[in-house]
Short mmCIF file of C-alpha atoms in Angstrom, two decimals:
data_model
loop_
_atom_site.label_atom_id
_atom_site.label_comp_id
_atom_site.label_asym_id
_atom_site.label_seq_id
_atom_site.Cartn_x
_atom_site.Cartn_y
_atom_site.Cartn_z
CA MET A 300 -11.24 -15.53 -13.25
CA ASN A 301 -13.23 -13.30 -15.60
CA VAL A 302 -12.82 -9.65 -14.66
CA ILE A 303 -14.84 -6.59 -15.84
CA ILE A 304 -12.84 -3.49 -15.08
CA LEU A 305 -15.00 0.09 -15.62
CA GLY A 306 -12.61 2.90 -16.20
CA ALA A 307 -9.23 3.21 -18.12
CA GLY A 308 -7.59 5.73 -15.73
CA GLN A 309 -4.73 5.47 -13.57
CA VAL A 310 -6.13 3.11 -11.25
CA GLY A 311 -8.28 1.10 -13.64
CA SER A 312 -5.30 0.58 -16.08
CA SER A 313 -3.07 -0.31 -12.86
CA VAL A 314 -5.36 -2.94 -11.97
CA ALA A 315 -5.72 -4.35 -15.36
CA GLU A 316 -1.97 -4.73 -15.50
CA HIS A 317 -1.64 -6.43 -12.20
CA LEU A 318 -4.58 -8.81 -12.98
CA ALA A 319 -3.52 -9.59 -16.40
CA SER A 320 -0.02 -10.71 -15.30
CA GLU A 321 -1.76 -13.19 -13.22
CA GLU A 322 -3.51 -14.95 -16.01
CA ASN A 323 -6.95 -13.41 -15.45
CA ASP A 324 -9.41 -12.74 -18.53
CA ILE A 325 -10.20 -8.90 -18.43
CA THR A 326 -12.63 -7.08 -20.37
CA MET A 327 -12.29 -3.00 -19.82
CA ILE A 328 -15.05 -0.49 -20.65
CA ASP A 329 -14.46 3.26 -20.76
CA VAL A 330 -15.96 6.39 -22.73
CA ASP A 331 -12.71 7.42 -24.18
CA ALA A 332 -11.46 5.15 -27.01
CA SER A 333 -7.91 6.64 -27.15
CA ARG A 334 -7.40 5.79 -23.70
CA LEU A 335 -8.76 2.27 -24.04
CA ALA A 336 -6.45 1.77 -26.92
CA GLU A 337 -3.36 3.15 -24.95
CA VAL A 338 -3.98 0.51 -22.11
CA ALA A 339 -4.78 -2.32 -24.59
CA ASN A 340 -1.38 -1.82 -26.42
CA ARG A 341 0.33 -2.68 -23.00
CA ILE A 342 -2.01 -5.41 -21.78
CA GLU A 343 -3.73 -8.36 -23.44
CA MET A 344 -7.40 -7.74 -22.88
CA ARG A 345 -10.71 -6.81 -24.42
CA THR A 346 -11.92 -3.53 -24.61
CA LEU A 347 -15.41 -1.69 -25.09
CA VAL A 348 -16.18 1.73 -25.80
CA GLY A 349 -19.03 3.38 -24.02
CA ASN A 350 -20.90 4.15 -20.73
CA ALA A 351 -20.05 1.82 -18.03
CA ALA A 352 -23.26 1.83 -16.34
CA SER A 353 -25.11 0.56 -19.60
CA PRO A 354 -26.92 -2.65 -18.75
CA ARG A 355 -26.36 -3.63 -22.56
CA LEU A 356 -22.77 -2.92 -22.46
CA LEU A 357 -22.34 -4.86 -19.50
CA GLU A 358 -23.98 -7.75 -20.79
CA GLN A 359 -21.92 -7.44 -23.98
CA ALA A 360 -18.85 -7.32 -21.58
CA GLY A 361 -19.58 -10.85 -20.30
CA ALA A 362 -21.43 -9.69 -17.00
CA ARG A 363 -23.41 -12.89 -16.77
CA ASP A 364 -19.97 -15.05 -16.56
CA CYS A 365 -18.33 -12.38 -14.39
CA ASP A 366 -16.64 -13.31 -11.32
CA LEU A 367 -15.56 -9.80 -10.30
CA LEU A 368 -16.49 -6.40 -11.09
CA VAL A 369 -14.21 -3.50 -10.43
CA ALA A 370 -15.79 -0.07 -10.86
CA VAL A 371 -13.18 2.73 -10.89
CA THR A 372 -14.45 5.38 -13.33
CA GLN A 373 -13.94 9.19 -12.29
CA SER A 374 -17.76 9.07 -11.52
CA ASP A 375 -19.13 7.92 -8.26
CA GLN A 376 -22.37 7.59 -9.62
CA THR A 377 -21.59 5.70 -12.62
CA ASN A 378 -19.48 3.11 -10.20
CA LEU A 379 -22.53 2.71 -8.10
CA CYS A 380 -24.93 2.26 -10.69
CA ALA A 381 -22.78 -0.29 -12.53
CA SER A 382 -22.56 -2.15 -9.12
CA LEU A 383 -26.50 -2.27 -8.63
CA ILE A 384 -26.94 -3.42 -12.29
CA ALA A 385 -24.33 -6.04 -12.17
CA LYS A 386 -25.76 -7.36 -8.95
CA ARG A 387 -29.48 -7.38 -9.76
CA LEU A 388 -29.52 -8.21 -13.42
CA PHE A 389 -26.32 -10.35 -13.91
CA ASN A 390 -25.75 -11.81 -10.35
CA VAL A 391 -22.05 -10.87 -10.36
CA PRO A 392 -20.82 -12.56 -7.16
CA ARG A 393 -18.32 -9.66 -6.22
CA SER A 394 -17.97 -5.87 -6.76
CA ILE A 395 -15.33 -3.52 -5.87
CA VAL A 396 -16.44 0.28 -6.28
CA ARG A 397 -14.21 3.41 -6.08
CA VAL A 398 -16.14 6.14 -4.11
CA ARG A 399 -14.62 9.28 -3.59
CA ALA A 400 -17.22 11.51 -2.12
CA ALA A 401 -17.46 11.62 1.63
CA ASP A 402 -21.19 11.98 1.28
CA TYR A 403 -21.35 7.90 0.20
CA THR A 404 -18.93 6.69 2.63
CA ALA A 405 -20.50 8.56 5.47
CA PHE A 406 -23.74 6.72 5.20
CA GLN A 407 -22.46 3.07 4.97
CA GLU A 408 -26.25 1.82 4.54
CA LEU A 409 -26.25 3.21 0.93
CA LEU A 410 -23.44 0.74 -0.01
CA GLY A 411 -25.18 -2.30 1.34
CA GLU A 412 -27.27 -5.05 -0.29
CA GLU A 413 -30.53 -3.09 -0.03
CA ALA A 414 -29.08 -0.16 -1.62
CA PHE A 415 -26.23 -0.18 -4.46
CA ALA A 416 -24.89 -3.77 -3.31
CA VAL A 417 -21.41 -2.87 -3.18
CA ASP A 418 -19.29 -5.55 -1.52
CA PHE A 419 -15.96 -3.65 -1.07
CA ALA A 420 -15.67 0.22 -1.47
CA ILE A 421 -12.32 2.08 -1.66
CA CYS A 422 -11.34 5.65 -1.60
CA PRO A 423 -7.73 6.03 -3.29
CA GLU A 424 -7.31 9.62 -2.12
CA GLN A 425 -8.13 8.38 1.37
CA ILE A 426 -5.67 5.49 1.20
CA VAL A 427 -3.04 7.52 -0.35
CA CYS A 428 -3.25 10.23 2.55
CA GLU A 429 -3.08 7.77 5.21
CA TYR A 430 -0.04 6.22 3.81
CA ILE A 431 1.83 9.77 3.51
CA VAL A 432 0.68 10.65 7.33
CA ARG A 433 2.45 7.39 8.36
CA LEU A 434 5.66 8.38 6.46
CA VAL A 435 5.56 12.03 7.95
CA ASN A 436 5.03 10.60 11.38
CA HIS A 437 8.20 8.16 10.75
CA PRO A 438 10.95 10.29 9.05
CA GLY A 439 13.57 7.91 7.41
CA VAL A 440 11.01 5.37 6.41
CA LEU A 441 10.58 4.62 2.57
CA GLN A 442 7.55 2.57 3.17
CA LEU A 443 5.49 1.73 6.30
CA LEU A 444 2.61 -0.97 6.17
CA ASP A 445 0.22 -2.40 8.52
CA PHE A 446 -0.35 -6.05 9.00
CA ALA A 447 -2.85 -8.04 11.38
CA ASN A 448 -4.79 -4.91 11.96
CA GLY A 449 -1.56 -3.02 13.06
CA ALA A 450 0.04 -5.52 15.32
CA VAL A 451 2.72 -5.64 13.05
CA GLN A 452 4.54 -3.25 10.68
CA LEU A 453 6.65 -3.60 7.76
CA ALA A 454 9.14 -0.86 7.23
CA ALA A 455 11.50 -0.03 4.20
CA VAL A 456 14.69 1.67 5.00
CA ARG A 457 17.49 2.72 3.17
CA ALA A 458 20.87 2.25 5.34
CA GLU A 459 22.96 5.22 5.68
CA ARG A 460 26.62 5.93 6.82
CA GLY A 461 26.46 6.78 10.48
CA GLY A 462 23.88 3.96 11.22
CA LYS A 463 25.02 1.81 14.32
CA LEU A 464 24.57 -1.44 12.21
CA VAL A 465 25.99 -0.39 8.78
CA GLY A 466 28.98 -2.45 8.06
CA HIS A 467 27.91 -5.22 10.57
CA PRO A 468 26.02 -8.29 10.01
CA ILE A 469 22.25 -8.83 10.39
CA LYS A 470 22.65 -11.01 13.26
CA ALA A 471 24.36 -8.08 15.37
CA LEU A 472 20.83 -6.62 15.79
CA ARG A 473 20.08 -9.22 18.55
CA TYR A 474 23.26 -7.65 20.53
CA HIS A 475 22.21 -4.16 19.95
CA LEU A 476 18.49 -4.55 20.60
CA PRO A 477 18.33 -7.84 22.74
CA ASN A 478 14.46 -6.83 23.58
CA VAL A 479 13.26 -5.97 20.10
CA GLU A 480 11.53 -8.90 18.07
CA MET A 481 12.01 -8.35 14.41
CA ARG A 482 12.78 -10.04 10.99
CA VAL A 483 14.72 -8.93 8.05
CA ALA A 484 12.32 -10.00 5.20
CA ALA A 485 14.59 -8.65 2.34
CA ILE A 486 17.49 -6.66 1.12
CA TYR A 487 17.84 -4.89 -2.17
CA ARG A 488 21.27 -3.91 -3.12
CA HIS A 489 21.63 -1.94 -6.33
CA GLY A 490 18.16 -2.87 -7.38
CA VAL A 491 18.78 -6.61 -6.95
CA PRO A 492 17.01 -8.75 -4.05
CA ILE A 493 19.33 -10.45 -1.52
CA ILE A 494 18.00 -13.42 0.71
CA PRO A 495 19.03 -12.12 4.04
CA GLU A 496 21.24 -14.48 6.27
CA GLY A 497 22.46 -13.84 9.71
CA ASP A 498 26.00 -13.36 8.19
CA THR A 499 24.59 -10.89 5.52
CA VAL A 500 26.66 -7.45 6.04
CA ILE A 501 24.52 -4.35 5.60
CA HIS A 502 26.06 -1.88 3.21
CA PRO A 503 25.45 1.90 2.87
CA GLY A 504 22.67 2.14 0.36
CA ASP A 505 21.03 -1.11 1.12
CA GLU A 506 17.25 -0.93 0.99
CA LEU A 507 16.00 -3.17 3.97
CA PHE A 508 12.63 -4.54 4.40
CA PHE A 509 12.11 -5.63 8.02
CA LEU A 510 8.82 -6.60 10.24
CA ALA A 511 8.61 -5.84 13.96
CA SER A 512 5.73 -5.31 16.37
CA ALA A 513 3.91 -2.07 16.30
CA GLY A 514 5.99 0.83 18.05
CA GLN A 515 9.18 -0.78 17.64
CA ILE A 516 9.95 0.61 14.47
CA PRO A 517 11.84 3.82 15.63
CA ALA A 518 14.41 1.72 17.65
CA LEU A 519 15.38 -0.10 14.46
CA LEU A 520 15.55 3.12 12.51
CA ARG A 521 18.27 4.14 14.77
CA GLU A 522 20.41 1.32 13.93
CA LEU A 523 20.27 1.80 10.29
CA ARG A 524 20.65 5.58 9.70
CA PRO A 525 21.56 8.72 11.63
CA ALA A 526 18.88 9.78 14.16
CA GLU A 527 16.20 12.36 12.93
CA ARG A 528 13.89 14.30 14.68
CA ARG A 529 10.24 14.30 13.78
CA GLY A 530 9.79 17.95 12.95
CA SER A 531 6.84 19.97 13.12
CA ARG A 532 6.54 22.17 10.01
CA VAL A 533 4.83 20.69 6.72
CA MET A 534 4.20 22.42 3.56
CA ILE A 535 1.84 21.01 0.91
CA ALA A 536 1.92 21.95 -2.64
CA GLY A 537 -1.73 21.47 -4.35
CA GLY A 538 -5.10 21.73 -2.64
CA GLY A 539 -6.92 18.99 -4.52
CA ASN A 540 -8.72 16.17 -2.84
CA ILE A 541 -5.48 14.75 -1.63
CA GLY A 542 -3.93 17.98 -0.60
CA MET A 543 -7.03 19.06 1.29
CA ARG A 544 -7.68 15.65 3.01
CA LEU A 545 -3.74 15.52 3.95
CA ALA A 546 -4.02 19.09 5.69
CA LYS A 547 -7.14 18.10 7.62
CA MET A 548 -5.05 15.00 9.09
CA LEU A 549 -1.94 16.83 9.64
CA GLU A 550 -3.02 20.17 10.99
CA ARG A 551 -3.99 18.82 14.46
CA ASP A 552 -0.18 17.73 14.93
CA TYR A 553 1.96 19.94 12.95
CA ARG A 554 2.03 23.41 11.62
CA VAL A 555 0.86 23.37 8.18
CA LYS A 556 0.95 25.61 5.19
CA LEU A 557 -0.76 24.83 1.88
CA ILE A 558 -0.02 26.29 -1.44
CA GLU A 559 -2.91 26.35 -3.98
CA TYR A 560 -2.37 27.83 -7.59
CA ASN A 561 -6.32 28.45 -8.38
CA LYS A 562 -7.16 31.47 -6.24
CA GLN A 563 -10.71 30.48 -6.15
CA ARG A 564 -9.76 27.15 -4.80
CA ALA A 565 -7.48 28.76 -2.23
CA GLN A 566 -10.25 30.93 -0.85
CA GLN A 567 -12.40 27.79 -0.54
CA LEU A 568 -9.63 25.82 1.38
CA ALA A 569 -9.02 28.77 3.53
CA VAL A 570 -12.39 28.62 4.98
CA GLU A 571 -12.50 24.70 5.34
CA LEU A 572 -9.31 24.32 6.86
CA THR A 573 -9.16 25.87 10.30
CA ASP A 574 -5.46 25.34 11.23
CA THR A 575 -3.75 25.49 8.06
CA LEU A 576 -2.33 28.65 6.46
CA VAL A 577 -3.46 28.60 2.99
CA LEU A 578 -1.48 30.40 0.31
CA ALA A 579 -2.76 31.21 -3.25
CA GLY A 580 0.40 30.75 -5.73
CA ASP A 581 2.87 28.74 -7.68
CA ALA A 582 4.51 25.86 -5.63
CA THR A 583 7.38 25.86 -8.28
CA ASP A 584 7.99 29.59 -7.69
CA GLU A 585 11.32 29.98 -5.81
CA HIS A 586 10.71 33.38 -4.38
CA LEU A 587 7.50 32.32 -2.93
CA LEU A 588 9.20 29.38 -1.27
CA ASP A 589 12.02 31.36 0.00
CA ARG A 590 9.50 34.02 1.26
CA GLU A 591 7.51 31.05 3.37
CA GLY A 592 10.68 29.78 4.86
CA ILE A 593 11.25 26.66 3.09
CA GLU A 594 14.52 26.05 4.77
CA GLU A 595 12.66 25.70 8.00
CA VAL A 596 10.24 23.09 6.61
CA ASP A 597 10.65 19.58 8.00
CA HIS A 598 8.22 17.96 5.22
CA PHE A 599 7.48 19.26 1.58
CA LEU A 600 4.80 17.30 0.36
CA ALA A 601 4.09 17.88 -3.52
CA VAL A 602 0.32 16.50 -4.32
CA THR A 603 -0.70 18.37 -7.30
CA ASN A 604 -2.45 16.38 -10.34
CA ASP A 605 0.63 17.19 -12.55
CA ASP A 606 3.67 14.91 -12.12
CA GLU A 607 6.09 17.43 -13.84
CA ASN A 608 4.82 20.12 -11.13
CA ASN A 609 5.27 17.73 -8.21
CA ILE A 610 8.88 16.71 -9.46
CA MET A 611 10.03 20.22 -9.97
CA GLY A 612 8.37 21.63 -6.91
CA ALA A 613 9.91 18.78 -4.61
CA ALA A 614 13.32 18.99 -6.18
CA LEU A 615 13.27 23.01 -5.91
CA ALA A 616 12.26 22.62 -2.25
CA LYS A 617 14.98 20.10 -1.39
CA ARG A 618 17.59 22.59 -3.12
CA LEU A 619 16.15 25.44 -1.05
CA GLY A 620 16.59 23.59 2.21
CA ALA A 621 13.64 21.60 2.92
CA LYS A 622 14.71 18.62 5.15
CA LYS A 623 12.43 15.65 3.42
CA THR A 624 10.55 16.01 0.35
CA LEU A 625 7.90 13.67 -1.08
CA ALA A 626 6.20 13.92 -4.35
CA ILE A 627 3.02 12.22 -6.02
CA ILE A 628 3.84 10.62 -9.31
CA ASN A 629 1.41 8.92 -11.49
CA ARG A 630 3.72 7.67 -14.07
CA SER A 631 5.50 4.76 -12.55
CA ALA A 632 8.31 5.21 -15.07
CA TYR A 633 9.48 8.30 -13.42
CA VAL A 634 9.42 6.92 -9.64
CA ASP A 635 12.83 5.19 -10.16
CA LEU A 636 14.33 7.93 -12.06
CA VAL A 637 13.94 10.42 -9.06
CA GLN A 638 13.44 8.72 -5.71
CA GLY A 639 16.60 8.93 -3.58
CA GLU A 640 18.31 11.46 -5.92
CA THR A 641 16.43 14.74 -6.24
CA ILE A 642 13.35 13.64 -4.22
CA ASP A 643 13.35 11.60 -0.94
CA ILE A 644 10.17 9.67 -1.46
CA ALA A 645 8.19 9.39 -4.70
CA ILE A 646 4.76 7.73 -4.41
CA SER A 647 2.75 6.14 -7.23
CA PRO A 648 -0.92 6.38 -6.00
CA ALA A 649 -1.86 3.46 -8.20
CA LEU A 650 0.60 1.20 -6.49
CA VAL A 651 -0.44 2.39 -3.04
CA THR A 652 -4.26 1.62 -3.94
CA ILE A 653 -3.65 -1.63 -5.64
CA GLY A 654 -3.10 -3.53 -2.32
CA ALA A 655 -6.63 -2.80 -1.23
CA LEU A 656 -8.15 -4.10 -4.29
CA LEU A 657 -5.62 -7.26 -4.46
CA LYS A 658 -6.77 -8.52 -1.09
CA HIS A 659 -10.20 -9.09 -2.59
CA VAL A 660 -8.98 -10.70 -5.51
CA ARG A 661 -6.45 -13.13 -4.31
CA ARG A 662 -7.56 -16.87 -3.92
CA GLY A 663 -7.79 -18.08 -0.39
CA ASP A 664 -8.21 -16.04 2.90
CA VAL A 665 -6.00 -13.00 2.29
CA ALA A 666 -6.04 -10.28 5.01
CA ALA A 667 -3.70 -7.87 3.51
CA VAL A 668 -1.61 -7.44 0.18
CA HIS A 669 0.88 -4.80 -0.29
CA ARG A 670 2.96 -4.09 -3.20
CA LEU A 671 6.74 -3.29 -2.65
CA ARG A 672 9.56 -1.93 -4.84
CA ARG A 673 7.16 -0.12 -7.35
CA GLY A 674 5.25 -3.51 -7.82
CA ALA A 675 8.14 -5.89 -8.38
CA ALA A 676 7.65 -7.46 -5.04
CA GLU A 677 4.77 -8.41 -2.72
CA ALA A 678 3.98 -8.76 1.23
CA ILE A 679 1.06 -10.87 1.79
CA GLU A 680 -0.98 -11.78 4.96
CA ILE A 681 -2.76 -14.96 4.55
CA VAL A 682 -4.99 -16.84 7.14
CA VAL A 683 -4.20 -20.56 7.49
CA HIS A 684 -6.92 -22.79 7.33
CA GLY A 685 -7.38 -26.81 7.41
CA ASN A 686 -5.48 -29.45 9.31
CA ALA A 687 -2.69 -31.80 8.95
CA GLN A 688 -4.68 -33.95 6.39
CA THR A 689 -6.23 -31.14 4.47
CA SER A 690 -3.32 -28.68 4.27
CA LYS A 691 0.30 -28.64 2.96
CA VAL A 692 1.44 -26.08 5.71
CA VAL A 693 -0.84 -26.81 8.96
CA GLY A 694 1.32 -28.81 11.70
CA ARG A 695 4.71 -28.53 9.78
CA ARG A 696 7.80 -26.69 10.44
CA ILE A 697 8.60 -23.85 8.13
CA ASP A 698 11.73 -25.72 6.88
CA GLN A 699 9.53 -28.87 6.00
CA ILE A 700 7.41 -27.00 3.46
CA ARG A 701 8.53 -26.46 -0.05
CA TRP A 702 8.24 -22.77 -0.64
CA PRO A 703 8.29 -21.21 -4.30
CA PRO A 704 11.60 -19.52 -4.82
CA GLY A 705 11.83 -16.05 -3.66
CA VAL A 706 9.46 -16.38 -0.80
CA THR A 707 10.42 -15.74 2.70
CA VAL A 708 8.11 -16.34 5.85
CA ALA A 709 8.84 -13.24 7.94
CA ALA A 710 6.37 -13.48 10.89
CA ILE A 711 3.14 -15.28 12.32
CA VAL A 712 0.51 -13.72 14.33
CA ARG A 713 -1.46 -16.10 16.47
CA GLU A 714 -4.31 -15.42 18.49
CA GLU A 715 -3.96 -17.09 22.04
CA THR A 716 -6.59 -17.37 24.89
CA VAL A 717 -5.10 -15.79 28.12
CA ALA A 718 -6.68 -16.36 31.51
CA ASP A 719 -7.27 -13.40 33.39
CA GLU A 720 -5.46 -13.10 36.83
CA GLU A 721 -8.93 -12.32 38.38
CA ALA A 722 -10.85 -15.51 38.57
CA ALA A 723 -14.29 -13.72 38.23
CA SER A 724 -13.03 -12.39 34.74
CA PRO A 725 -13.56 -14.40 31.81
CA ALA A 726 -10.39 -15.55 29.55
CA ARG A 727 -9.79 -13.18 26.73
CA LYS A 728 -8.12 -13.46 23.29
CA GLN A 729 -4.79 -11.74 22.57
CA LYS A 730 -2.66 -11.45 19.59
CA ARG A 731 1.05 -12.90 19.61
CA VAL A 732 3.45 -12.05 17.00
CA VAL A 733 5.85 -14.76 16.58
CA MET A 734 8.95 -14.03 14.21
CA ALA A 735 9.44 -16.91 12.02
CA HIS A 736 12.52 -19.33 12.14
CA HIS A 737 13.22 -22.62 10.68
CA ASP A 738 11.54 -24.71 13.21
CA THR A 739 8.51 -22.76 13.76
CA VAL A 740 5.40 -24.74 13.26
CA ILE A 741 2.28 -23.18 11.43
CA GLU A 742 -1.03 -23.79 13.06
CA GLU A 743 -4.64 -23.35 11.87
CA GLY A 744 -5.80 -19.88 12.35
CA ASP A 745 -2.32 -18.39 12.25
CA HIS A 746 -1.92 -15.07 10.09
CA VAL A 747 1.25 -15.90 7.96
CA ILE A 748 3.02 -12.90 6.77
CA LEU A 749 5.16 -13.63 3.72
CA PHE A 750 7.66 -11.43 1.45
CA CYS A 751 7.62 -12.56 -2.13
CA THR A 752 10.35 -10.97 -4.30
CA GLN A 753 8.88 -12.50 -7.42
CA ARG A 754 5.27 -11.47 -8.08
CA ARG A 755 4.65 -14.33 -10.52
CA ARG A 756 5.18 -16.79 -7.60
CA VAL A 757 1.74 -15.42 -6.21
CA ARG A 758 -0.44 -18.32 -7.72
CA GLU A 759 2.06 -20.91 -6.26
CA ILE A 760 1.61 -19.37 -2.89
CA GLU A 761 -2.40 -19.66 -3.14
CA LYS A 762 -2.22 -23.17 -4.07
CA LEU A 763 0.43 -23.93 -1.32
CA PHE A 764 -2.24 -22.52 1.35
CA ALA A 765 -5.35 -24.07 -0.42
CA VAL A 766 -7.28 -26.55 1.72
CA GLY A 767 -7.96 -29.70 -0.20
CA PHE A 768 -10.14 -32.90 0.52
CA GLY A 769 -6.95 -34.70 1.76
CA PHE A 770 -3.28 -34.35 1.62
CA PHE A 771 -0.76 -37.18 1.76
#
């Protein structure tokens, strides 16, 4: 696939890295030659220096033969203009555009075919904020991801001493929670993936990924780690786009304090945030944190634009008594160094955002993609099409299908027709979650949720679910 990426920032370089590893031909455009060179040193691709919205430069980049345009520069105007030019002049079939300003996303007609001709619009800041809010609402979870429009959730949890199931095999879960339908998709022990079996014993420190119907995650958490209360006090370090959005989303349900270094920005935030206490100061100032009662804070969220400040602020908050700390870290190499040691959760915004992009890049009908383990693994929700003659999976039991190594079928979401008890009422559709077993049969229309510990196997998964003219 020929892909043009506009913007060599964190999002653009992350998209390029992931797409290049999957054998796509990539051309990247940016005004900053040094930034392009830095990305090109890591990734095999073609680069062009200049204005990403220039028709001449887009043509030079190969827009006439382009399959996908990914416009993720820092400028909304540049991204939207480039999408329009790519569609109108070069008939690019698909465009994904980064739009940060709420002014654009509030008026969807601006993004439609008659205006800027955007196929898919993403706002990384909003995606990251929604991700963080889910973690705040579920203390003890390292990742919490939705599938099938929220009908199924995938949670990553680190097992700790004191958890009821720690030291026992996975199959003991059915006796502890007989009414909870769940599936352990993968276990990572000392960073190494383990295919879970019923007799696999859970050790302290194991990182478990399990799927369950929405609402059942808290019961599973209690089996793997000591009980934790949700808490009510949140402190946010950084009043940029993410910090402001987070405060707005959390201030309805939590007592929120926000620390912003820039006094003028702090004054603006104090006017805009009605139920948040805004403080002008340095989030790495021990005396400020102590004065504002850091030992009573349930969640300290470091979301400034500076990785070092986020690491230092979160580490200091943890040392001073904050119960849970979370830091945004743009350099992915830092994430593994600090998570679980000085900081409870480290988040790479690029990895959180990449799933929203990948579901529009994957071949086949992919409903959701989530990167796990800092991008080493992937969870995919793929819709099944075809029949027994045209598909390699339809009408077959899971144990009859030749799955690529490292792939686990975790669950199936199936839409069923349910007759209403009242005869006058029409039948209605409802989703049913089926936890996958060896004898589960895959049907047309199923949403199959897969866990892949080896990202290079993704292409094999896509081919497996592809619909052919005939399969014998």
